[in-house]
mmCIF file with all atom_site columns, C-alpha atoms in Angstrom:
data_model
loop_
_atom_site.group_PDB
_atom_site.id
_atom_site.type_symbol
_atom_site.label_atom_id
_atom_site.label_alt_id
_atom_site.label_comp_id
_atom_site.label_asym_id
_atom_site.label_entity_id
_atom_site.label_seq_id
_atom_site.pdbx_PDB_ins_code
_atom_site.Cartn_x
_atom_site.Cartn_y
_atom_site.Cartn_z
_atom_site.occupancy
_atom_site.B_iso_or_equiv
_atom_site.pdbx_formal_charge
_atom_site.auth_seq_id
_atom_site.auth_comp_id
_atom_site.auth_asym_id
_atom_site.auth_atom_id
_atom_site.pdbx_PDB_model_num
ATOM 1   C CA . MET A 1 1   ? -24.465 31.172 -2.070 1.00 0.00 ? 1   MET A CA 1
ATOM 2   C CA . THR A 1 2   ? -25.863 28.976 0.791  1.00 0.00 ? 2   THR A CA 1
ATOM 3   C CA . ASP A 1 3   ? -25.180 29.633 4.453  1.00 0.00 ? 3   ASP A CA 1
ATOM 4   C CA . SER A 1 4   ? -23.998 26.823 6.617  1.00 0.00 ? 4   SER A CA 1
ATOM 5   C CA . VAL A 1 5   ? -25.773 27.209 9.946  1.00 0.00 ? 5   VAL A CA 1
ATOM 6   C CA . ALA A 1 6   ? -25.155 26.008 13.366 1.00 0.00 ? 6   ALA A CA 1
ATOM 7   C CA . VAL A 1 7   ? -27.843 26.086 16.077 1.00 0.00 ? 7   VAL A CA 1
ATOM 8   C CA . PHE A 1 8   ? -26.901 26.234 19.745 1.00 0.00 ? 8   PHE A CA 1
ATOM 9   C CA . ILE A 1 9   ? -29.680 25.176 22.091 1.00 0.00 ? 9   ILE A CA 1
ATOM 10  C CA . ASP A 1 10  ? -29.938 25.768 25.805 1.00 0.00 ? 10  ASP A CA 1
ATOM 11  C CA . TYR A 1 11  ? -32.153 22.718 26.179 1.00 0.00 ? 11  TYR A CA 1
ATOM 12  C CA . GLN A 1 12  ? -33.559 23.169 29.722 1.00 0.00 ? 12  GLN A CA 1
ATOM 13  C CA . ASN A 1 13  ? -34.209 26.823 29.045 1.00 0.00 ? 13  ASN A CA 1
ATOM 14  C CA . ALA A 1 14  ? -35.853 26.339 25.705 1.00 0.00 ? 14  ALA A CA 1
ATOM 15  C CA . HIS A 1 15  ? -37.997 23.384 26.955 1.00 0.00 ? 15  HIS A CA 1
ATOM 16  C CA . LEU A 1 16  ? -39.104 24.952 30.147 1.00 0.00 ? 16  LEU A CA 1
ATOM 17  C CA . THR A 1 17  ? -39.905 28.218 28.495 1.00 0.00 ? 17  THR A CA 1
ATOM 18  C CA . ALA A 1 18  ? -42.006 26.533 25.985 1.00 0.00 ? 18  ALA A CA 1
ATOM 19  C CA . HIS A 1 19  ? -43.875 24.520 28.768 1.00 0.00 ? 19  HIS A CA 1
ATOM 20  C CA . GLY A 1 20  ? -44.712 27.628 30.680 1.00 0.00 ? 20  GLY A CA 1
ATOM 21  C CA . LEU A 1 21  ? -45.992 29.374 27.570 1.00 0.00 ? 21  LEU A CA 1
ATOM 22  C CA . PHE A 1 22  ? -47.831 26.602 25.726 1.00 0.00 ? 22  PHE A CA 1
ATOM 23  C CA . ALA A 1 23  ? -48.652 23.737 28.010 1.00 0.00 ? 23  ALA A CA 1
ATOM 24  C CA . SER A 1 24  ? -51.965 23.330 29.813 1.00 0.00 ? 24  SER A CA 1
ATOM 25  C CA . TYR A 1 25  ? -51.838 24.390 33.475 1.00 0.00 ? 25  TYR A CA 1
ATOM 26  C CA . GLY A 1 26  ? -50.944 21.420 35.721 1.00 0.00 ? 26  GLY A CA 1
ATOM 27  C CA . THR A 1 27  ? -49.219 19.253 33.101 1.00 0.00 ? 27  THR A CA 1
ATOM 28  C CA . ARG A 1 28  ? -45.803 17.788 33.779 1.00 0.00 ? 28  ARG A CA 1
ATOM 29  C CA . PRO A 1 29  ? -42.828 19.365 32.128 1.00 0.00 ? 29  PRO A CA 1
ATOM 30  C CA . GLU A 1 30  ? -41.887 16.059 30.661 1.00 0.00 ? 30  GLU A CA 1
ATOM 31  C CA . VAL A 1 31  ? -44.811 16.274 28.173 1.00 0.00 ? 31  VAL A CA 1
ATOM 32  C CA . SER A 1 32  ? -43.263 19.467 26.687 1.00 0.00 ? 32  SER A CA 1
ATOM 33  C CA . LEU A 1 33  ? -39.972 17.853 25.608 1.00 0.00 ? 33  LEU A CA 1
ATOM 34  C CA . ILE A 1 34  ? -38.645 19.230 22.248 1.00 0.00 ? 34  ILE A CA 1
ATOM 35  C CA . HIS A 1 35  ? -36.496 17.596 19.647 1.00 0.00 ? 35  HIS A CA 1
ATOM 36  C CA . PRO A 1 36  ? -33.303 19.485 18.939 1.00 0.00 ? 36  PRO A CA 1
ATOM 37  C CA . LEU A 1 37  ? -33.118 18.616 15.313 1.00 0.00 ? 37  LEU A CA 1
ATOM 38  C CA . ARG A 1 38  ? -36.567 19.587 14.514 1.00 0.00 ? 38  ARG A CA 1
ATOM 39  C CA . VAL A 1 39  ? -36.075 22.793 16.452 1.00 0.00 ? 39  VAL A CA 1
ATOM 40  C CA . ALA A 1 40  ? -33.110 23.612 14.651 1.00 0.00 ? 40  ALA A CA 1
ATOM 41  C CA . GLY A 1 41  ? -34.643 22.871 11.280 1.00 0.00 ? 41  GLY A CA 1
ATOM 42  C CA . ARG A 1 42  ? -37.664 25.042 12.074 1.00 0.00 ? 42  ARG A CA 1
ATOM 43  C CA . ILE A 1 43  ? -35.379 27.949 12.825 1.00 0.00 ? 43  ILE A CA 1
ATOM 44  C CA . VAL A 1 44  ? -33.212 27.546 9.664  1.00 0.00 ? 44  VAL A CA 1
ATOM 45  C CA . SER A 1 45  ? -36.335 27.515 7.533  1.00 0.00 ? 45  SER A CA 1
ATOM 46  C CA . LYS A 1 46  ? -37.194 30.818 8.850  1.00 0.00 ? 46  LYS A CA 1
ATOM 47  C CA . ARG A 1 47  ? -33.998 32.458 7.636  1.00 0.00 ? 47  ARG A CA 1
ATOM 48  C CA . ARG A 1 48  ? -34.328 34.806 4.637  1.00 0.00 ? 48  ARG A CA 1
ATOM 49  C CA . ARG A 1 49  ? -30.946 33.554 3.143  1.00 0.00 ? 49  ARG A CA 1
ATOM 50  C CA . ALA A 1 50  ? -30.544 30.222 1.545  1.00 0.00 ? 50  ALA A CA 1
ATOM 51  C CA . SER A 1 51  ? -29.381 28.039 4.469  1.00 0.00 ? 51  SER A CA 1
ATOM 52  C CA . GLU A 1 52  ? -28.154 24.510 5.209  1.00 0.00 ? 52  GLU A CA 1
ATOM 53  C CA . LEU A 1 53  ? -28.335 23.185 8.775  1.00 0.00 ? 53  LEU A CA 1
ATOM 54  C CA . THR A 1 54  ? -24.814 21.745 9.408  1.00 0.00 ? 54  THR A CA 1
ATOM 55  C CA . SER A 1 55  ? -24.648 21.506 13.156 1.00 0.00 ? 55  SER A CA 1
ATOM 56  C CA . VAL A 1 56  ? -26.965 21.281 16.161 1.00 0.00 ? 56  VAL A CA 1
ATOM 57  C CA . ARG A 1 57  ? -25.331 21.708 19.586 1.00 0.00 ? 57  ARG A CA 1
ATOM 58  C CA . VAL A 1 58  ? -27.356 20.792 22.524 1.00 0.00 ? 58  VAL A CA 1
ATOM 59  C CA . PHE A 1 59  ? -26.362 21.890 25.976 1.00 0.00 ? 59  PHE A CA 1
ATOM 60  C CA . ARG A 1 60  ? -28.089 20.332 29.057 1.00 0.00 ? 60  ARG A CA 1
ATOM 61  C CA . GLY A 1 61  ? -27.570 18.714 32.484 1.00 0.00 ? 61  GLY A CA 1
ATOM 62  C CA . ARG A 1 62  ? -27.362 14.989 33.135 1.00 0.00 ? 62  ARG A CA 1
ATOM 63  C CA . PRO A 1 63  ? -28.997 13.471 36.402 1.00 0.00 ? 63  PRO A CA 1
ATOM 64  C CA . ASN A 1 64  ? -27.051 11.403 38.909 1.00 0.00 ? 64  ASN A CA 1
ATOM 65  C CA . PRO A 1 65  ? -27.902 7.718  38.326 1.00 0.00 ? 65  PRO A CA 1
ATOM 66  C CA . GLU A 1 66  ? -27.679 6.867  42.070 1.00 0.00 ? 66  GLU A CA 1
ATOM 67  C CA . HIS A 1 67  ? -30.161 9.598  43.041 1.00 0.00 ? 67  HIS A CA 1
ATOM 68  C CA . HIS A 1 68  ? -32.399 9.539  39.832 1.00 0.00 ? 68  HIS A CA 1
ATOM 69  C CA . PRO A 1 69  ? -31.961 6.276  37.938 1.00 0.00 ? 69  PRO A CA 1
ATOM 70  C CA . THR A 1 70  ? -35.052 6.588  35.671 1.00 0.00 ? 70  THR A CA 1
ATOM 71  C CA . PRO A 1 71  ? -34.611 10.247 34.630 1.00 0.00 ? 71  PRO A CA 1
ATOM 72  C CA . THR A 1 72  ? -30.820 9.469  33.973 1.00 0.00 ? 72  THR A CA 1
ATOM 73  C CA . ALA A 1 73  ? -31.782 6.493  31.749 1.00 0.00 ? 73  ALA A CA 1
ATOM 74  C CA . ALA A 1 74  ? -34.306 8.644  29.799 1.00 0.00 ? 74  ALA A CA 1
ATOM 75  C CA . ASN A 1 75  ? -31.650 11.352 29.492 1.00 0.00 ? 75  ASN A CA 1
ATOM 76  C CA . ASP A 1 76  ? -29.116 8.808  28.109 1.00 0.00 ? 76  ASP A CA 1
ATOM 77  C CA . ALA A 1 77  ? -31.380 7.393  25.798 1.00 0.00 ? 77  ALA A CA 1
ATOM 78  C CA . GLN A 1 78  ? -32.580 10.699 24.347 1.00 0.00 ? 78  GLN A CA 1
ATOM 79  C CA . THR A 1 79  ? -28.876 11.673 23.854 1.00 0.00 ? 79  THR A CA 1
ATOM 80  C CA . ALA A 1 80  ? -28.153 8.512  21.939 1.00 0.00 ? 80  ALA A CA 1
ATOM 81  C CA . ALA A 1 81  ? -31.279 8.836  19.767 1.00 0.00 ? 81  ALA A CA 1
ATOM 82  C CA . TRP A 1 82  ? -30.655 12.450 19.010 1.00 0.00 ? 82  TRP A CA 1
ATOM 83  C CA . GLN A 1 83  ? -27.036 11.972 18.073 1.00 0.00 ? 83  GLN A CA 1
ATOM 84  C CA . ARG A 1 84  ? -27.870 9.240  15.494 1.00 0.00 ? 84  ARG A CA 1
ATOM 85  C CA . ASP A 1 85  ? -28.017 12.259 13.108 1.00 0.00 ? 85  ASP A CA 1
ATOM 86  C CA . ARG A 1 86  ? -24.323 13.056 12.584 1.00 0.00 ? 86  ARG A CA 1
ATOM 87  C CA . ARG A 1 87  ? -25.231 16.954 12.756 1.00 0.00 ? 87  ARG A CA 1
ATOM 88  C CA . VAL A 1 88  ? -26.367 16.675 16.417 1.00 0.00 ? 88  VAL A CA 1
ATOM 89  C CA . ARG A 1 89  ? -23.939 16.828 19.457 1.00 0.00 ? 89  ARG A CA 1
ATOM 90  C CA . VAL A 1 90  ? -25.164 16.775 22.918 1.00 0.00 ? 90  VAL A CA 1
ATOM 91  C CA . ILE A 1 91  ? -22.926 18.469 25.507 1.00 0.00 ? 91  ILE A CA 1
ATOM 92  C CA . ARG A 1 92  ? -23.823 17.485 29.032 1.00 0.00 ? 92  ARG A CA 1
ATOM 93  C CA . ARG A 1 93  ? -22.807 18.570 32.523 1.00 0.00 ? 93  ARG A CA 1
ATOM 94  C CA . ASP A 1 94  ? -23.595 16.626 35.621 1.00 0.00 ? 94  ASP A CA 1
ATOM 95  C CA . LEU A 1 95  ? -26.364 18.116 37.752 1.00 0.00 ? 95  LEU A CA 1
ATOM 96  C CA . ASN A 1 96  ? -25.431 19.829 40.996 1.00 0.00 ? 96  ASN A CA 1
ATOM 97  C CA . TYR A 1 97  ? -27.128 17.924 43.954 1.00 0.00 ? 97  TYR A CA 1
ATOM 98  C CA . ARG A 1 98  ? -26.022 20.286 46.737 1.00 0.00 ? 98  ARG A CA 1
ATOM 99  C CA . GLY A 1 99  ? -28.940 20.421 49.242 1.00 0.00 ? 99  GLY A CA 1
ATOM 100 C CA . TRP A 1 100 ? -30.600 17.462 47.976 1.00 0.00 ? 100 TRP A CA 1
ATOM 101 C CA . PRO A 1 101 ? -33.174 16.003 48.587 1.00 0.00 ? 101 PRO A CA 1
ATOM 102 C CA . GLU A 1 102 ? -34.516 19.097 50.403 1.00 0.00 ? 102 GLU A CA 1
ATOM 103 C CA . HIS A 1 103 ? -33.766 21.150 47.270 1.00 0.00 ? 103 HIS A CA 1
ATOM 104 C CA . PRO A 1 104 ? -33.924 19.856 43.652 1.00 0.00 ? 104 PRO A CA 1
ATOM 105 C CA . PRO A 1 105 ? -30.725 19.435 41.692 1.00 0.00 ? 105 PRO A CA 1
ATOM 106 C CA . ARG A 1 106 ? -29.683 22.239 39.474 1.00 0.00 ? 106 ARG A CA 1
ATOM 107 C CA . GLU A 1 107 ? -27.763 22.652 36.364 1.00 0.00 ? 107 GLU A CA 1
ATOM 108 C CA . LYS A 1 108 ? -24.162 23.779 36.816 1.00 0.00 ? 108 LYS A CA 1
ATOM 109 C CA . GLY A 1 109 ? -21.829 24.998 33.997 1.00 0.00 ? 109 GLY A CA 1
ATOM 110 C CA . VAL A 1 110 ? -24.260 24.458 31.178 1.00 0.00 ? 110 VAL A CA 1
ATOM 111 C CA . ASP A 1 111 ? -24.451 28.172 30.138 1.00 0.00 ? 111 ASP A CA 1
ATOM 112 C CA . VAL A 1 112 ? -20.744 28.381 30.419 1.00 0.00 ? 112 VAL A CA 1
ATOM 113 C CA . ALA A 1 113 ? -20.224 25.538 28.191 1.00 0.00 ? 113 ALA A CA 1
ATOM 114 C CA . LEU A 1 114 ? -22.627 26.946 25.646 1.00 0.00 ? 114 LEU A CA 1
ATOM 115 C CA . ALA A 1 115 ? -20.899 30.436 25.810 1.00 0.00 ? 115 ALA A CA 1
ATOM 116 C CA . ILE A 1 116 ? -17.431 29.028 25.371 1.00 0.00 ? 116 ILE A CA 1
ATOM 117 C CA . ASN A 1 117 ? -18.503 26.734 22.428 1.00 0.00 ? 117 ASN A CA 1
ATOM 118 C CA . LEU A 1 118 ? -20.219 29.565 20.691 1.00 0.00 ? 118 LEU A CA 1
ATOM 119 C CA . VAL A 1 119 ? -17.322 31.954 20.851 1.00 0.00 ? 119 VAL A CA 1
ATOM 120 C CA . GLU A 1 120 ? -14.737 29.400 20.053 1.00 0.00 ? 120 GLU A CA 1
ATOM 121 C CA . SER A 1 121 ? -16.615 27.901 17.058 1.00 0.00 ? 121 SER A CA 1
ATOM 122 C CA . ALA A 1 122 ? -17.219 31.589 15.870 1.00 0.00 ? 122 ALA A CA 1
ATOM 123 C CA . MET A 1 123 ? -13.554 32.372 16.143 1.00 0.00 ? 123 MET A CA 1
ATOM 124 C CA . LEU A 1 124 ? -12.767 29.369 14.084 1.00 0.00 ? 124 LEU A CA 1
ATOM 125 C CA . ALA A 1 125 ? -15.381 30.334 11.507 1.00 0.00 ? 125 ALA A CA 1
ATOM 126 C CA . GLU A 1 126 ? -16.841 26.794 11.668 1.00 0.00 ? 126 GLU A CA 1
ATOM 127 C CA . PHE A 1 127 ? -20.049 28.118 10.084 1.00 0.00 ? 127 PHE A CA 1
ATOM 128 C CA . ASP A 1 128 ? -21.429 31.120 8.207  1.00 0.00 ? 128 ASP A CA 1
ATOM 129 C CA . ALA A 1 129 ? -24.212 31.767 10.730 1.00 0.00 ? 129 ALA A CA 1
ATOM 130 C CA . ALA A 1 130 ? -24.976 30.643 14.254 1.00 0.00 ? 130 ALA A CA 1
ATOM 131 C CA . VAL A 1 131 ? -28.375 30.982 16.060 1.00 0.00 ? 131 VAL A CA 1
ATOM 132 C CA . VAL A 1 132 ? -28.557 30.725 19.816 1.00 0.00 ? 132 VAL A CA 1
ATOM 133 C CA . PHE A 1 133 ? -31.825 29.556 21.124 1.00 0.00 ? 133 PHE A CA 1
ATOM 134 C CA . THR A 1 134 ? -32.204 30.612 24.764 1.00 0.00 ? 134 THR A CA 1
ATOM 135 C CA . CYS A 1 135 ? -33.710 33.429 26.902 1.00 0.00 ? 135 CYS A CA 1
ATOM 136 C CA . ASP A 1 136 ? -30.896 33.059 29.539 1.00 0.00 ? 136 ASP A CA 1
ATOM 137 C CA . THR A 1 137 ? -29.256 36.455 29.857 1.00 0.00 ? 137 THR A CA 1
ATOM 138 C CA . ASP A 1 138 ? -26.245 34.897 31.318 1.00 0.00 ? 138 ASP A CA 1
ATOM 139 C CA . ILE A 1 139 ? -25.438 33.951 27.737 1.00 0.00 ? 139 ILE A CA 1
ATOM 140 C CA . LEU A 1 140 ? -25.705 37.457 26.546 1.00 0.00 ? 140 LEU A CA 1
ATOM 141 C CA . PRO A 1 141 ? -21.973 38.612 26.823 1.00 0.00 ? 141 PRO A CA 1
ATOM 142 C CA . ALA A 1 142 ? -20.865 35.588 24.696 1.00 0.00 ? 142 ALA A CA 1
ATOM 143 C CA . VAL A 1 143 ? -23.540 36.391 22.024 1.00 0.00 ? 143 VAL A CA 1
ATOM 144 C CA . GLU A 1 144 ? -22.430 39.882 21.964 1.00 0.00 ? 144 GLU A CA 1
ATOM 145 C CA . MET A 1 145 ? -18.651 39.104 21.827 1.00 0.00 ? 145 MET A CA 1
ATOM 146 C CA . ALA A 1 146 ? -19.279 36.715 18.876 1.00 0.00 ? 146 ALA A CA 1
ATOM 147 C CA . PHE A 1 147 ? -21.553 39.240 17.178 1.00 0.00 ? 147 PHE A CA 1
ATOM 148 C CA . ARG A 1 148 ? -19.144 42.072 17.242 1.00 0.00 ? 148 ARG A CA 1
ATOM 149 C CA . ARG A 1 149 ? -15.769 40.262 17.134 1.00 0.00 ? 149 ARG A CA 1
ATOM 150 C CA . THR A 1 150 ? -16.113 37.432 14.732 1.00 0.00 ? 150 THR A CA 1
ATOM 151 C CA . GLU A 1 151 ? -17.063 36.997 11.024 1.00 0.00 ? 151 GLU A CA 1
ATOM 152 C CA . PRO A 1 152 ? -20.007 34.639 11.124 1.00 0.00 ? 152 PRO A CA 1
ATOM 153 C CA . ASN A 1 153 ? -23.476 36.038 11.379 1.00 0.00 ? 153 ASN A CA 1
ATOM 154 C CA . ILE A 1 154 ? -24.783 35.710 14.940 1.00 0.00 ? 154 ILE A CA 1
ATOM 155 C CA . GLU A 1 155 ? -28.590 35.366 15.464 1.00 0.00 ? 155 GLU A CA 1
ATOM 156 C CA . VAL A 1 156 ? -30.803 34.436 18.285 1.00 0.00 ? 156 VAL A CA 1
ATOM 157 C CA . ALA A 1 157 ? -34.130 32.505 18.660 1.00 0.00 ? 157 ALA A CA 1
ATOM 158 C CA . CYS A 1 158 ? -36.749 32.393 21.253 1.00 0.00 ? 158 CYS A CA 1
ATOM 159 C CA . TRP A 1 159 ? -40.531 31.385 21.673 1.00 0.00 ? 159 TRP A CA 1
ATOM 160 C CA . ILE A 1 160 ? -43.118 34.105 21.092 1.00 0.00 ? 160 ILE A CA 1
ATOM 161 C CA . GLY A 1 161 ? -44.089 35.456 24.587 1.00 0.00 ? 161 GLY A CA 1
ATOM 162 C CA . ALA A 1 162 ? -40.483 35.176 25.958 1.00 0.00 ? 162 ALA A CA 1
ATOM 163 C CA . LYS A 1 163 ? -37.805 37.993 26.008 1.00 0.00 ? 163 LYS A CA 1
ATOM 164 C CA . PRO A 1 164 ? -35.177 37.774 23.155 1.00 0.00 ? 164 PRO A CA 1
ATOM 165 C CA . LEU A 1 165 ? -31.557 38.287 23.874 1.00 0.00 ? 165 LEU A CA 1
ATOM 166 C CA . TRP A 1 166 ? -31.381 41.652 22.295 1.00 0.00 ? 166 TRP A CA 1
ATOM 167 C CA . PHE A 1 167 ? -28.512 43.887 23.177 1.00 0.00 ? 167 PHE A CA 1
ATOM 168 C CA . PRO A 1 168 ? -29.525 46.376 25.886 1.00 0.00 ? 168 PRO A CA 1
ATOM 169 C CA . GLN A 1 169 ? -27.080 49.056 24.806 1.00 0.00 ? 169 GLN A CA 1
ATOM 170 C CA . ALA A 1 170 ? -28.249 48.977 21.226 1.00 0.00 ? 170 ALA A CA 1
ATOM 171 C CA . LEU A 1 171 ? -31.933 49.434 22.408 1.00 0.00 ? 171 LEU A CA 1
ATOM 172 C CA . ALA A 1 172 ? -30.897 52.179 24.704 1.00 0.00 ? 172 ALA A CA 1
ATOM 173 C CA . GLN A 1 173 ? -29.344 54.076 21.663 1.00 0.00 ? 173 GLN A CA 1
ATOM 174 C CA . ASN A 1 174 ? -32.186 53.362 19.591 1.00 0.00 ? 174 ASN A CA 1
ATOM 175 C CA . PRO A 1 175 ? -35.513 51.793 20.837 1.00 0.00 ? 175 PRO A CA 1
ATOM 176 C CA . ARG A 1 176 ? -36.131 50.256 17.365 1.00 0.00 ? 176 ARG A CA 1
ATOM 177 C CA . ARG A 1 177 ? -32.655 48.651 16.850 1.00 0.00 ? 177 ARG A CA 1
ATOM 178 C CA . TYR A 1 178 ? -33.110 45.128 17.689 1.00 0.00 ? 178 TYR A CA 1
ATOM 179 C CA . LEU A 1 179 ? -29.815 43.350 17.607 1.00 0.00 ? 179 LEU A CA 1
ATOM 180 C CA . PRO A 1 180 ? -29.048 40.632 16.963 1.00 0.00 ? 180 PRO A CA 1
ATOM 181 C CA . TYR A 1 181 ? -31.752 39.359 14.558 1.00 0.00 ? 181 TYR A CA 1
ATOM 182 C CA . CYS A 1 182 ? -34.271 37.164 16.265 1.00 0.00 ? 182 CYS A CA 1
ATOM 183 C CA . HIS A 1 183 ? -36.258 34.227 14.900 1.00 0.00 ? 183 HIS A CA 1
ATOM 184 C CA . PHE A 1 184 ? -39.547 33.747 16.813 1.00 0.00 ? 184 PHE A CA 1
ATOM 185 C CA . LEU A 1 185 ? -41.120 30.418 17.163 1.00 0.00 ? 185 LEU A CA 1
ATOM 186 C CA . ASN A 1 186 ? -44.796 30.202 17.937 1.00 0.00 ? 186 ASN A CA 1
ATOM 187 C CA . GLU A 1 187 ? -47.149 27.612 19.456 1.00 0.00 ? 187 GLU A CA 1
ATOM 188 C CA . SER A 1 188 ? -47.582 25.940 15.977 1.00 0.00 ? 188 SER A CA 1
ATOM 189 C CA . ASP A 1 189 ? -43.813 25.589 15.867 1.00 0.00 ? 189 ASP A CA 1
ATOM 190 C CA . PHE A 1 190 ? -43.774 24.035 19.311 1.00 0.00 ? 190 PHE A CA 1
ATOM 191 C CA . ASP A 1 191 ? -46.361 21.354 18.295 1.00 0.00 ? 191 ASP A CA 1
ATOM 192 C CA . ALA A 1 192 ? -44.300 20.661 15.229 1.00 0.00 ? 192 ALA A CA 1
ATOM 193 C CA . VAL A 1 193 ? -41.047 20.075 17.225 1.00 0.00 ? 193 VAL A CA 1
ATOM 194 C CA . ARG A 1 194 ? -42.189 18.325 20.263 1.00 0.00 ? 194 ARG A CA 1
ATOM 195 C CA . ASP A 1 195 ? -40.511 15.035 21.080 1.00 0.00 ? 195 ASP A CA 1
ATOM 196 C CA . ARG A 1 196 ? -43.136 12.488 22.202 1.00 0.00 ? 196 ARG A CA 1
ATOM 197 C CA . THR A 1 197 ? -40.959 9.423  22.053 1.00 0.00 ? 197 THR A CA 1
ATOM 198 C CA . ASP A 1 198 ? -41.092 7.113  25.015 1.00 0.00 ? 198 ASP A CA 1
ATOM 199 C CA . TYR A 1 199 ? -37.417 6.598  25.331 1.00 0.00 ? 199 TYR A CA 1
ATOM 200 C CA . LEU A 1 200 ? -37.494 4.111  28.207 1.00 0.00 ? 200 LEU A CA 1
ATOM 201 C CA . GLY A 1 201 ? -40.225 2.144  26.412 1.00 0.00 ? 201 GLY A CA 1
ATOM 202 C CA . ALA A 1 202 ? -38.206 2.005  23.279 1.00 0.00 ? 202 ALA A CA 1
ATOM 203 C CA . ARG A 1 203 ? -35.088 0.512  24.773 1.00 0.00 ? 203 ARG A CA 1
#
């Protein structure tokens, strides 16, 4: 039997964590963009069971075009390009500009959107297995609920050097009980999944 696998990516978390771990000091975060479909394919290839990637769900913020027209155009172009593959769906939430320009805009509601989508999809059994790629502990309650209360296999992924979303209670009971299963991606994986496309130049 082949597992149908959905990969849920907290894009900003995955992208910036990779930048902090693998990019040279002083380089801009934009040079460390990752391609969601390549990331998902890399993760699925590491599974021990026969697997087919059926869904890639990307959660990220979208800049305000009035404040940041160029980043917004790049964000829109990326989304359009990624979604040319029918398996990829990008779920975006408008960035919060409270305190701008003194303070940079921040993502708002992205983690909640991922959590709800994960739990809902798991309850509907839309896949045999789901892999959540993030180190954001705000997602942990949703991961744990889906893991314990639904039928699909729930797994996580993170970059080597980052902290996986392992359940604290399980570790407290047994320091060697690492749940859920984590797929670790290394620097070689990062190089393989980087998105080097000049989206503005390609328009």
